[in-house]
Coordinates of C-alpha atoms and ligand atoms in Angstrom, one line a residue:
X1 CA -0.2 -0.7 0.2
X2 CA 2.8 2.4 1.0
X3 CA 4.9 2.3 -2.2
X4 CA 1.5 2.5 -4.9
X5 CA 1.7 5.2 -6.8
X6 CA -1.0 7.5 -6.0
X7 CA -1.7 11.6 -7.7
X8 CA -3.0 11.8 -4.4
X9 CA -2.5 10.4 -0.4
X10 CA -5.4 7.8 0.7
X11 CA -7.4 10.0 2.6
X12 CA -6.5 7.5 6.6
X13 CA -7.6 10.0 9.0
X14 CA -10.4 12.3 9.6
X15 CA -9.5 14.8 9.1
X16 CA -7.9 13.9 5.5
X17 CA -11.2 14.6 3.9
X18 CA -12.3 18.4 4.8
X19 CA -8.7 19.5 4.2
X20 CA -9.2 18.0 0.5
X21 CA -12.6 19.1 -0.3
X22 CA -11.0 22.3 0.6
X23 CA -7.9 21.8 -2.0
X24 CA -10.1 20.4 -4.8
X25 CA -12.2 24.1 -4.1
X26 CA -9.4 25.7 -4.4
X27 CA -8.6 23.9 -7.8
X28 CA -11.8 23.4 -9.4
X29 CA -11.7 27.4 -8.7
X30 CA -8.7 27.8 -10.1
X31 CA -9.1 26.3 -13.4
X32 CA -12.4 28.6 -13.7
X33 CA -10.6 32.0 -13.4
X34 CA -8.1 30.5 -16.1
X35 CA -10.3 29.5 -18.2
X36 CA -11.4 33.0 -17.7
X37 CA -9.0 34.4 -18.5
X38 CA -7.0 33.0 -21.3
X39 CA -9.8 31.4 -23.2
X40 CA -10.2 35.4 -24.0
X41 CA -7.1 36.0 -24.9
X42 CA -7.1 33.0 -27.6
X43 CA -10.4 34.4 -29.2
X44 CA -9.1 37.1 -29.1
X45 CA -6.0 37.2 -30.3
X46 CA -7.3 35.0 -32.9
X47 CA -10.4 37.4 -33.7
X48 CA -8.0 40.9 -33.3
X49 CA -5.3 39.2 -35.6
X50 CA -3.3 41.3 -37.7
X51 CA -4.9 42.2 -41.5
X52 CA -8.5 40.5 -39.5
X53 CA -10.8 42.4 -41.1
X54 CA -13.5 43.9 -37.4
X55 CA -14.4 46.3 -36.2
X56 CA -11.6 48.4 -34.2
X57 CA -13.9 51.1 -33.1
X58 CA -13.5 50.6 -29.3
X59 CA -15.8 52.5 -28.5
X60 CA -15.9 53.4 -24.5
X61 CA -18.8 51.1 -22.9
X62 CA -19.6 52.4 -19.1
X63 CA -21.0 50.3 -16.7
X64 CA -21.4 50.8 -12.9
X65 CA -23.5 47.2 -12.8
X66 CA -20.4 45.7 -14.1
X67 CA -17.1 47.1 -11.5
X68 CA -19.4 47.2 -8.4
X69 CA -20.7 43.5 -9.9
X70 CA -16.1 41.9 -10.7
X71 CA -15.7 43.4 -7.0
X72 CA -17.9 42.1 -5.0
X73 CA -18.2 38.8 -6.6
X74 CA -14.0 38.6 -5.8
X75 CA -14.5 39.9 -2.6
X76 CA -17.2 37.7 -1.3
X77 CA -15.6 34.7 -2.7
X78 CA -12.4 35.0 -1.0
X79 CA -14.2 35.3 1.9
X80 CA -15.4 32.6 1.4
X81 CA -12.7 30.1 1.1
X82 CA -11.2 32.4 3.6
X83 CA -13.6 31.1 6.8
X84 CA -14.3 27.7 4.4
X85 CA -9.8 27.8 5.7
X86 CA -9.9 29.2 9.0
X87 CA -13.4 26.8 10.7
X88 CA -11.7 23.3 9.0
X89 CA -7.6 25.2 10.6
X90 CA -8.9 25.6 13.9
X91 CA -10.9 21.9 14.7
X92 CA -7.1 20.5 13.2
X93 CA -5.7 22.6 15.8
X94 CA -7.6 21.7 19.2
X95 CA -7.4 18.9 19.9
X96 CA -11.1 17.0 21.0
X97 CA -10.3 16.1 25.2
X98 CA -9.9 12.5 25.8
X99 CA -7.4 11.4 23.2
X100 CA -5.3 9.1 23.8
X101 CA -2.2 10.8 24.8
X102 CA 1.4 10.0 22.6
X103 CA 4.4 12.5 23.6
X104 CA 6.9 12.6 20.7
X105 CA 10.8 14.0 21.2
X106 CA 12.8 14.8 17.8
X107 CA 16.3 15.2 17.3
X108 CA 18.7 15.1 14.6
X109 CA 18.1 12.7 13.2
X110 CA 15.1 10.4 14.2
X111 CA 11.5 10.3 16.3
X112 CA 11.4 9.2 19.8
X113 CA 7.8 8.1 21.0
X114 CA 6.3 6.8 23.8
X115 CA 2.8 5.8 24.6
X116 CA 1.2 6.8 27.7
X117 CA 0.8 3.1 28.8
X118 CA 5.1 2.6 28.4
X119 CA 5.5 1.0 24.9
X120 CA 8.9 4.0 23.5
X121 CA 9.1 3.6 19.3
X122 CA 11.9 4.6 17.7
X123 CA 10.5 6.0 13.7
X124 CA 7.4 3.6 14.2
X125 CA 3.4 4.9 15.3
X126 CA 1.1 1.9 15.9
X127 CA -2.1 3.5 16.5
X128 CA -5.6 1.9 17.2
X129 CA -8.0 2.4 14.2
X130 CA -10.9 4.7 14.9
X131 CA -9.5 6.4 18.2
X132 CA -8.2 10.0 18.3
X133 CA -4.6 10.4 18.9
X134 CA -3.3 13.7 20.4
X135 CA 0.9 13.7 19.8
X136 CA 2.6 16.3 22.3
X137 CA 5.4 16.8 20.3
X138 CA 8.9 18.8 20.9
X139 CA 12.6 18.6 20.0
X140 CA 15.9 18.0 21.1
X141 CA 18.2 20.2 19.1
X142 CA 16.6 21.8 15.5
X143 CA 13.2 22.7 14.2
X144 CA 11.4 19.5 13.2
X145 CA 7.8 18.5 11.9
X146 CA 5.7 15.9 12.0
X147 CA 3.9 14.9 8.6
X148 CA 1.6 11.6 8.0
X149 CA 0.6 12.8 4.4
X150 CA -2.3 10.5 4.8
X151 CA -3.8 12.7 7.7
X152 CA -3.6 15.4 6.0
X153 CA -1.7 16.2 10.3
X154 CA 2.0 18.7 9.7
X155 CA 3.3 20.8 13.1
X156 CA 6.4 22.2 13.3
X157 CA 8.6 20.4 16.9
X158 CA 10.1 23.1 18.0
X159 CA 13.1 23.3 20.8
X160 CA 11.7 24.7 23.8
X161 CA 7.9 24.5 23.5
X162 CA 5.2 22.1 22.4
X163 CA 3.3 21.6 20.5
X164 CA 0.5 19.4 19.8
X165 CA -1.0 17.3 16.7
X166 CA -4.2 15.5 16.4
X167 CA -5.5 13.1 14.1
X168 CA -8.5 10.1 14.1
X169 CA -6.9 6.7 11.9
X170 CA -10.1 5.9 9.5
X171 CA -8.2 3.4 7.4
X172 CA -6.0 0.5 8.2
X173 CA -2.6 0.3 6.9
X174 CA 1.2 1.4 6.9
X175 CA 1.8 5.1 6.0
X176 CA 4.3 7.2 5.1
X177 CA 5.9 9.6 8.5
X178 CA 8.1 12.3 7.2
X179 CA 10.0 15.1 9.1
X180 CA 8.5 18.3 6.6
X181 CA 11.2 20.8 8.5
X182 CA 14.5 20.8 6.0
X183 CA 16.9 19.9 9.7
X184 CA 20.7 19.0 8.7
X185 CA 22.8 16.4 6.6
X186 CA 20.2 13.2 6.6
X187 CA 16.5 15.3 7.1
X188 CA 15.5 13.6 3.8
X189 CA 16.8 10.2 6.6
X190 CA 14.2 11.7 9.0
X191 CA 11.2 9.1 8.0
X192 CA 9.0 5.9 9.7
X193 CA 5.7 5.0 9.7
X194 CA 2.9 5.2 10.7
X195 CA 0.9 1.7 11.7
X196 CA -3.3 1.7 12.5
X197 CA -4.3 -1.5 14.2
X198 CA -7.3 -2.8 14.7
X199 CA -7.7 -2.3 18.5
X200 CA -7.7 -5.4 19.4
X201 CA -4.1 -5.6 17.6
X202 CA -3.6 -2.7 19.3
X203 CA -3.5 -3.9 22.9
X204 CA -1.6 -6.8 21.7
X205 CA 1.3 -5.1 20.4
X206 CA 1.4 -2.1 23.2
X207 CA 1.6 -5.4 26.2
X208 CA 4.1 -7.4 23.5
X209 CA 7.9 -7.6 24.2
X210 CA 9.4 -4.6 26.3
X211 CA 6.5 -2.8 27.7
X212 CA 8.0 -0.5 30.0
X213 CA 6.0 1.0 32.5
X214 CA 3.5 3.7 32.0
X215 CA 4.9 7.4 31.4
X216 CA 3.4 8.3 35.2
X217 CA 5.3 6.4 36.8
X218 CA 8.1 7.2 35.3
X219 CA 6.5 10.6 36.1
X220 CA 6.7 10.0 39.5
X221 CA 10.2 8.1 40.3
X222 CA 11.4 11.0 38.3
X223 CA 9.4 13.1 41.4
X224 CA 11.6 11.2 43.5
X225 CA 15.4 10.6 42.2
X226 CA 15.4 14.4 41.1
X227 CA 14.9 15.1 44.4
X228 CA 11.6 17.3 43.7
X229 CA 9.0 15.6 46.5
X230 CA 12.3 16.9 48.8
X231 CA 10.4 20.4 48.4
X232 CA 7.5 20.0 46.7
X233 CA 5.2 17.2 49.0
X234 CA 4.8 17.9 52.2
X235 CA 6.8 21.1 51.8
X236 CA 6.9 22.5 55.6
X237 CA 10.8 22.7 56.5
X238 CA 11.5 24.5 52.1
X239 CA 8.9 26.5 51.3
X240 CA 7.4 25.2 48.1
X241 CA 4.8 25.5 45.8
X242 CA 2.6 21.9 46.4
X243 CA 2.3 20.5 42.9
X244 CA -0.8 18.4 43.4
X245 CA -3.5 19.7 41.9
X246 CA -1.1 22.7 40.5
X247 CA -2.4 21.1 36.4
X248 CA -4.9 23.6 34.4
X249 CA -4.8 26.0 37.4
X250 CA -4.5 29.8 37.2
X251 CA -1.5 30.5 39.2
X252 CA -0.7 33.4 40.4
X253 CA 3.0 35.0 39.7
X254 CA 4.4 37.3 42.3
X255 CA 5.0 39.8 38.7
X256 CA 1.4 39.8 39.7
X257 CA 0.2 38.4 36.0
X258 CA -1.5 35.3 36.4
X259 CA -0.5 32.5 34.0
X260 CA -2.3 28.6 33.8
X261 CA -0.2 25.9 34.7
X262 CA 0.1 24.2 31.4
X263 CA 2.2 21.7 30.5
X264 CA 4.7 24.7 28.7
X265 CA 4.1 26.5 32.0
X266 CA 5.7 23.3 34.2
X267 CA 8.4 22.4 31.7
X268 CA 9.7 26.3 31.8
X269 CA 9.5 25.8 35.9
X270 CA 11.8 23.3 35.8
X271 CA 14.2 24.4 33.0
X272 CA 13.9 27.8 34.5
X273 CA 12.0 28.0 37.7
X274 CA 13.0 31.7 37.8
X275 CA 11.5 32.5 34.7
X276 CA 7.5 32.9 36.5
X277 CA 7.8 32.3 40.7
X278 CA 4.5 31.4 42.4
X279 CA 3.4 34.6 44.4
X280 CA 4.6 34.1 48.0
X281 CA 7.3 32.1 47.2
X282 CA 11.1 32.7 47.1
X283 CA 13.2 32.3 43.6
X284 CA 14.6 29.5 45.5
X285 CA 15.1 26.5 43.1
X286 CA 17.2 24.9 40.7
X287 CA 17.7 25.2 37.3
X288 CA 17.0 21.5 35.7
X289 CA 18.8 22.5 32.1
X290 CA 21.0 19.9 30.9
X291 CA 20.4 17.4 34.3
X292 CA 17.0 16.0 32.2
X293 CA 15.8 14.9 29.1
X294 CA 12.6 16.2 27.1
X295 CA 11.5 13.1 27.7
X296 CA 11.7 13.1 31.5
X297 CA 10.6 16.6 31.4
X298 CA 7.8 14.9 30.0
X299 CA 7.1 12.5 31.8
X300 CA 6.8 14.5 35.4
X301 CA 4.3 16.3 33.5
X302 CA 2.0 14.2 32.9
X303 CA 2.7 12.2 36.3
X304 CA 1.5 15.8 38.0
X305 CA -1.3 15.8 35.1
X306 CA -2.6 12.7 37.3
X307 CA -2.1 13.7 40.7
X308 CA -4.5 16.7 39.0
X309 CA -7.0 13.5 38.0
X310 CA -6.8 12.4 41.6
X311 CA -8.2 14.9 43.4
X312 CA -9.6 17.7 41.5
X313 CA -10.3 20.8 42.3
X314 CA -10.4 21.7 46.1
Ligands
LIG401 CU1 13.9 16.6 11.3 CU2 14.0 17.4 8.4

């Protein structure tokens, strides 16, 4: 299936057709306007060729209706295309809640992926059919881009920042995974495959071979090993913000700002603790830059998230 020739890639996700309809509509509109411009050009260049016996008096014709028409119609068409494109874009940019989470770390020149249950993969992504998947992605070095043509999704993967990408596979099979941002010598080799399996097969795959521990488990282990728990749990000796239930909350900062404790905020707090100090606390925490990997930070964040799920708002 992967190596058949297709003019367009197969559509294998719930978003694919929406992107395709927009794309086809743009092609049709372009063809229409190409015809509207070039057919008269051909017609007039033959009819008014040198030596042809035709009326060349060129009378002035004024028509407000015509002038208004060819101004207003293209305006409406452009606004229509813009609205349509924006609707599709916002849908692609907003991951639905309760999606299956997969962590993605890009580096020159490979994709490292980890499923919530703990299973790790390199340059391969196994997925269950019909399930909404949400990727949380970051890079260890330069800008990459996670591109699955069959799903019609492409998102830059940036160092120092989390980006997300979501899709719902609707067709069994194997599909190309590309890096779509030039990232150095072996950019073209930074490829892989996405394997969409029946949910039962996916469960079996998930529990086969080296399964590892769940991301939340690993995050908890790191939270203790790296000394986070020394200050952030039962913090009587050292005054540090408690982290239970912090995920997703509004956090007042010493600067007077209020920020949402999302993945990016937690990541920054681990790597650049002095950047956004919680109101009422001192800038005491050492930076973990260089002492912790991107995958480990994602695990700790997943653990902090799970704390919130166990004990919702008090
Ligand atoms: Cu990574 Cu191109």
